[in-house]
PDB file of C-alpha atoms and ligand atoms in Angstrom:
ATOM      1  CA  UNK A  30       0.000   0.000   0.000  1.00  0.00           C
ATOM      2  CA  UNK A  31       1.212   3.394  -1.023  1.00  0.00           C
ATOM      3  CA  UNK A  32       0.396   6.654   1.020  1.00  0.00           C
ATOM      4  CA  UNK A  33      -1.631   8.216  -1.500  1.00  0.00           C
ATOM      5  CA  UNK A  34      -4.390   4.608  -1.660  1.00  0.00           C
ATOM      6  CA  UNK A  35      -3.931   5.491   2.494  1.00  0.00           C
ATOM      7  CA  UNK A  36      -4.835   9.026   2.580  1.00  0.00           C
ATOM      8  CA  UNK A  37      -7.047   8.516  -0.601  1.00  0.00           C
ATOM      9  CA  UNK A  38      -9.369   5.553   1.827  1.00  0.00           C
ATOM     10  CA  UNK A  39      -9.657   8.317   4.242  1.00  0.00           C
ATOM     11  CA  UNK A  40     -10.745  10.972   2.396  1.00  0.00           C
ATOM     12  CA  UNK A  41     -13.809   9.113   1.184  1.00  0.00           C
ATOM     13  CA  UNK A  42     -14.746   8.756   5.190  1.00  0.00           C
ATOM     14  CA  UNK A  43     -14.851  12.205   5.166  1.00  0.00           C
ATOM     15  CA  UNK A  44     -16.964  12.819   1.527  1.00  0.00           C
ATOM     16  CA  UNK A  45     -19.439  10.330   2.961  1.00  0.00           C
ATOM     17  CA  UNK A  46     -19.595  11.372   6.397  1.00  0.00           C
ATOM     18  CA  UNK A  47     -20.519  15.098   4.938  1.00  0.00           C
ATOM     19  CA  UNK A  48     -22.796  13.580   2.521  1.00  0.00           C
ATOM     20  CA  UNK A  49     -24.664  12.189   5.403  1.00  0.00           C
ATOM     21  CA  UNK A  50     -24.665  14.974   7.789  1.00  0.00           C
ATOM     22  CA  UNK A  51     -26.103  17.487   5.206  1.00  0.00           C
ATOM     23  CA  UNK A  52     -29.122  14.845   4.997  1.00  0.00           C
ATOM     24  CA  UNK A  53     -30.018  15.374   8.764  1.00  0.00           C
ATOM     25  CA  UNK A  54     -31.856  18.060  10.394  1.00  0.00           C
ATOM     26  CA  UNK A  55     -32.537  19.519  13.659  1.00  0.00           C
ATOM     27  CA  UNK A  56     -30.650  18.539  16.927  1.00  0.00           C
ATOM     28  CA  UNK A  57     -31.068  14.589  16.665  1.00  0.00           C
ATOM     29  CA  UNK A  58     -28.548  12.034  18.144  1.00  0.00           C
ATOM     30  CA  UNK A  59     -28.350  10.832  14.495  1.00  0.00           C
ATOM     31  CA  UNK A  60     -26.913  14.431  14.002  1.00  0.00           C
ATOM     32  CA  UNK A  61     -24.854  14.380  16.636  1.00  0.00           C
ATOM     33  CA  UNK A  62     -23.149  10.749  16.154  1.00  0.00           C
ATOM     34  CA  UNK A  63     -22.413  11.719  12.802  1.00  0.00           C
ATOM     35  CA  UNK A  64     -20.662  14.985  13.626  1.00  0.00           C
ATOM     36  CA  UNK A  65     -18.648  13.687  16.069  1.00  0.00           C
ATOM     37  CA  UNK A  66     -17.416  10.989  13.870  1.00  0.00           C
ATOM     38  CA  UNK A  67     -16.787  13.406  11.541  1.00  0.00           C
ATOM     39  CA  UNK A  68     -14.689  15.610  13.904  1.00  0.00           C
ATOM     40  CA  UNK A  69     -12.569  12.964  14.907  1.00  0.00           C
ATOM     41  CA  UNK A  70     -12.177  11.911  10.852  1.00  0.00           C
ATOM     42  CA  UNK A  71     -10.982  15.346  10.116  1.00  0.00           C
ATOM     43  CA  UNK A  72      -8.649  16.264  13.041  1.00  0.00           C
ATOM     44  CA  UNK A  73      -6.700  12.732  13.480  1.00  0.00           C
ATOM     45  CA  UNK A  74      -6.590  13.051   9.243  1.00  0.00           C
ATOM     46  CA  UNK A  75      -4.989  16.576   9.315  1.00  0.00           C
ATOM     47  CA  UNK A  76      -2.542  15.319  12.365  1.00  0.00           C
ATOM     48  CA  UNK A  77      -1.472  12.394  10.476  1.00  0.00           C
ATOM     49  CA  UNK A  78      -1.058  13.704   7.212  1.00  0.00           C
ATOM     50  CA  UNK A  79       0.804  16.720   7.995  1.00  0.00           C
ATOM     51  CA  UNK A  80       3.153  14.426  10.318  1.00  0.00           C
ATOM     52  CA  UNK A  81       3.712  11.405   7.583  1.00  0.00           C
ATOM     53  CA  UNK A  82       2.824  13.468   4.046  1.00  0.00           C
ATOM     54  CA  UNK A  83       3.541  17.316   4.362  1.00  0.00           C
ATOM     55  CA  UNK A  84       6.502  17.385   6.827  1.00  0.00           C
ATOM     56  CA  UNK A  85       8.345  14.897   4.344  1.00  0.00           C
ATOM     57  CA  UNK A  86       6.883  16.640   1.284  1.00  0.00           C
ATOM     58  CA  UNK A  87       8.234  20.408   3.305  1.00  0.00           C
ATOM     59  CA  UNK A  88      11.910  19.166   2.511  1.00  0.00           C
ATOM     60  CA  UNK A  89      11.944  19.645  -1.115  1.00  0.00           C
ATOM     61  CA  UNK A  90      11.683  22.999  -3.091  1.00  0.00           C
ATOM     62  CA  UNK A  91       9.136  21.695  -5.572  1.00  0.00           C
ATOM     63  CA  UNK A  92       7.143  20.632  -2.889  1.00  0.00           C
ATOM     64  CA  UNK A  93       7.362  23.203  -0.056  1.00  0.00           C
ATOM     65  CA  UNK A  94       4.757  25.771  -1.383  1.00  0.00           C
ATOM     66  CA  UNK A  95       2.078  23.491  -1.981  1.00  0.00           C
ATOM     67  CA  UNK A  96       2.205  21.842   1.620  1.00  0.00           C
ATOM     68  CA  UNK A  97       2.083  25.122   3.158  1.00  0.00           C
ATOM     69  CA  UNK A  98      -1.213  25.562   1.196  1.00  0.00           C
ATOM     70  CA  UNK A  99      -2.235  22.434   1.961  1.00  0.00           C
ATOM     71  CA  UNK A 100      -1.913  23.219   5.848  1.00  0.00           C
ATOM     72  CA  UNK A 101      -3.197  26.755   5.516  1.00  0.00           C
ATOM     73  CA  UNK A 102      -6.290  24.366   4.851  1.00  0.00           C
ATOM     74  CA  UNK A 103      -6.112  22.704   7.385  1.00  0.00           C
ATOM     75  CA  UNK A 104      -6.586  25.634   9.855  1.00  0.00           C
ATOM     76  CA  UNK A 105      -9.354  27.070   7.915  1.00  0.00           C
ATOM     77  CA  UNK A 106     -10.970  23.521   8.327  1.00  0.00           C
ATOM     78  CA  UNK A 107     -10.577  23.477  11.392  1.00  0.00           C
ATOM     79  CA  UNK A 108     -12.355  27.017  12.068  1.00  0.00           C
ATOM     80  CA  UNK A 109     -15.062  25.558  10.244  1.00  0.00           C
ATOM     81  CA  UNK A 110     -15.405  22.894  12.615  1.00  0.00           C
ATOM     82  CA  UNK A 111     -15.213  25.155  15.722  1.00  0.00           C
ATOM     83  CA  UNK A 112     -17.656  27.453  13.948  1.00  0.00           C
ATOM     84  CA  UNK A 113     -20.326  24.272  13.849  1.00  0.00           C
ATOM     85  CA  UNK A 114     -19.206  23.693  17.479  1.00  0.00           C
ATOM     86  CA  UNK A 115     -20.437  27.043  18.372  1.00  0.00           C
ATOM     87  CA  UNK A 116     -23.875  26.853  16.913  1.00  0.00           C
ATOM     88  CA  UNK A 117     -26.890  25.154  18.282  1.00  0.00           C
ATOM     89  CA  UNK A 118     -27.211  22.134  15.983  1.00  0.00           C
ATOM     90  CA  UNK A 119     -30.845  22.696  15.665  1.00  0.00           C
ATOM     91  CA  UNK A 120     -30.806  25.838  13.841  1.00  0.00           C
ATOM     92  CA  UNK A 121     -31.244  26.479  10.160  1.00  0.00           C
ATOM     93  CA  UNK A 122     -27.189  28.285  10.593  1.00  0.00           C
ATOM     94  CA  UNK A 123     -26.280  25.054  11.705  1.00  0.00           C
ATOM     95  CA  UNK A 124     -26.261  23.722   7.981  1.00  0.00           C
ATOM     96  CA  UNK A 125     -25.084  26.237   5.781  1.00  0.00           C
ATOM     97  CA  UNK A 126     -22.344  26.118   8.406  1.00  0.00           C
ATOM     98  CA  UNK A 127     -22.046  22.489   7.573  1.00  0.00           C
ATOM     99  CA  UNK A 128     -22.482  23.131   3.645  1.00  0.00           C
ATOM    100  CA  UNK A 129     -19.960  25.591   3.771  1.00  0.00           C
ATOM    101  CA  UNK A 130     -17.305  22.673   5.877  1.00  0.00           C
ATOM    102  CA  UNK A 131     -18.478  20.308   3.119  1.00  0.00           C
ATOM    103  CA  UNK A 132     -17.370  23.059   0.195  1.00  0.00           C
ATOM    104  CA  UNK A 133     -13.925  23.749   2.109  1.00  0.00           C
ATOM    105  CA  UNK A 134     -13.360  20.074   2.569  1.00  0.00           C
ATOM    106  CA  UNK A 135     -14.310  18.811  -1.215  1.00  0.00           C
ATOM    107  CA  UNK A 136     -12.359  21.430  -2.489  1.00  0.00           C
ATOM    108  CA  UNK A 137      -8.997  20.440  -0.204  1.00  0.00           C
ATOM    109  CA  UNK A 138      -9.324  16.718  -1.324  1.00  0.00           C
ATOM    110  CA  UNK A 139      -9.448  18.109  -4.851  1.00  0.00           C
ATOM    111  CA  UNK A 140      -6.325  19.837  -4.537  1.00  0.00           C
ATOM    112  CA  UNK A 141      -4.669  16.505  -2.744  1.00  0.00           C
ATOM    113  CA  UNK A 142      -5.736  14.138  -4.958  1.00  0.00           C
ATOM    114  CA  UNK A 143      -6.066  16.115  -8.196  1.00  0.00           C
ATOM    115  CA  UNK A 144      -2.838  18.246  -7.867  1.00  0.00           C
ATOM    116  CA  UNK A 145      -0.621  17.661  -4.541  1.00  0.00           C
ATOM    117  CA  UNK A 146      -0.162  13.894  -4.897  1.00  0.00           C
ATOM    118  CA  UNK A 147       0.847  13.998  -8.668  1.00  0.00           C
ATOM    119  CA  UNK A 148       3.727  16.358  -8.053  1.00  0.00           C
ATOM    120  CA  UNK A 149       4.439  14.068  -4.400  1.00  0.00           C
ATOM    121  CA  UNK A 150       4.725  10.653  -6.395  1.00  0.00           C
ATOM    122  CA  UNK A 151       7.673  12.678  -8.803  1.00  0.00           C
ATOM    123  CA  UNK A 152       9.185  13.943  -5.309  1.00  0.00           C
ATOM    124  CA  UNK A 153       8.554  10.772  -3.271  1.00  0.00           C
ATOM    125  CA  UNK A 154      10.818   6.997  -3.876  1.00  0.00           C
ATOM    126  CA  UNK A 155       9.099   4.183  -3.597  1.00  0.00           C
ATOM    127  CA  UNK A 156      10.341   3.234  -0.238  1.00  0.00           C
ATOM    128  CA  UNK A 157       9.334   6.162   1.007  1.00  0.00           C
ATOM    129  CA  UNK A 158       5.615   6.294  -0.536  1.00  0.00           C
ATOM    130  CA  UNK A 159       5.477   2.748   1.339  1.00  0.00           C
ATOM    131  CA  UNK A 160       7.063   3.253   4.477  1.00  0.00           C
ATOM    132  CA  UNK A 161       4.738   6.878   5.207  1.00  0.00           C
ATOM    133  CA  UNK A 162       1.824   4.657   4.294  1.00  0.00           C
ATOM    134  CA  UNK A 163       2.502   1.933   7.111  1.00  0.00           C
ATOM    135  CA  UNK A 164       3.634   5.274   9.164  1.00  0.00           C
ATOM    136  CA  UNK A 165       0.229   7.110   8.672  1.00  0.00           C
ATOM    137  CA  UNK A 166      -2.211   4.443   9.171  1.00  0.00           C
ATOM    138  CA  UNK A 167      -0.728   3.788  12.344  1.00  0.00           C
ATOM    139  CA  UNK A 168      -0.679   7.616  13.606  1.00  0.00           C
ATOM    140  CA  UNK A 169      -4.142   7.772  12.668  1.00  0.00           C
ATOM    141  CA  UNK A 170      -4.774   4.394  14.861  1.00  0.00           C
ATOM    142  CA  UNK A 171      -3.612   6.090  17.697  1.00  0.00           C
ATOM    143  CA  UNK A 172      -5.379   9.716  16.975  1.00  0.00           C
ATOM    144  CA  UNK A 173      -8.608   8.367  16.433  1.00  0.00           C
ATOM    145  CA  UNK A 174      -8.111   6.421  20.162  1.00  0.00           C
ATOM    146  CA  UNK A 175      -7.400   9.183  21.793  1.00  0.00           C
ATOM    147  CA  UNK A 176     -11.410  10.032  21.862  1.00  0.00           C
TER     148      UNK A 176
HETATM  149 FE1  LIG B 215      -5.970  14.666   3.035  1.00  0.00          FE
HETATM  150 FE1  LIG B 216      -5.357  17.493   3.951  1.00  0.00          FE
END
């Protein structure tokens, strides 16, 4: 397994966790399961991937500019998140909140999987595309038990 199949599996957690959330309505525990899994998708994703994809991808020149964007996103994701946080689940803000995490998001994984991980797999050997893969999975293991 290569990173990019890794962070790839993950990614579609988080396009069908979204797709499911903007499907609920009102403060349910349906709602609130979902969210939560969501949450904990997102943040042990962004911990992991900037540990065992951007930091090695922040050593090379051709590289360095587009992790920085890629964490930049990050940070605005995770406003988004804190945003949703902050607003009673069972209003009609609640949702264009979440439709506007679920834009942000979509649009990240575009730039990942449409742009970033072409230009990584030129950077990137082989060993190390495998060894970040084995790397990541288990970071995100241990994230995702911290809750
Ligand atoms: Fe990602
Ligand atoms: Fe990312």
């Amino acid at each position: 397994m290569k990173i990019f199949e890794e962070l790839r599996e993950d990614h579609e957690k988080q396009r069908s966790l979204l797709k499911i959330l903007a499907e609920t309505s009102g403060d349910t525990p349906a709602r609130r399961e979902y969210f939560t899994q969501l949450k904990e998708q997102l943040e042990s994703h962004a911990v992991a991937e900037e540990r065992y994809f951007y930091s090695k991808l922040m050593e090379s020149d051709q590289t360095i500019d587009m992790s920085r964007h890629g964490i930049a996103e990050h940070h605005e994701i995770d406003e988004l998140i804190e945003t949703l946080e902050n607003t009673d689940m069972g209003s009609s803000a609640w949702l264009t909140h979440l439709k506007s995490l679920q834009e942000k998001v979509e649009h990240h994984l575009a730039d990942e999987e449409q742009e970033f991980f072409q230009v990584a797999g030129k950077v990137l050997n082989e060993q190390d595309k495998s060894k970040l893969a084995g790397d990541y999975r288990e970071e995100m293991q241990k994230e995702l038990a911290k809750h």
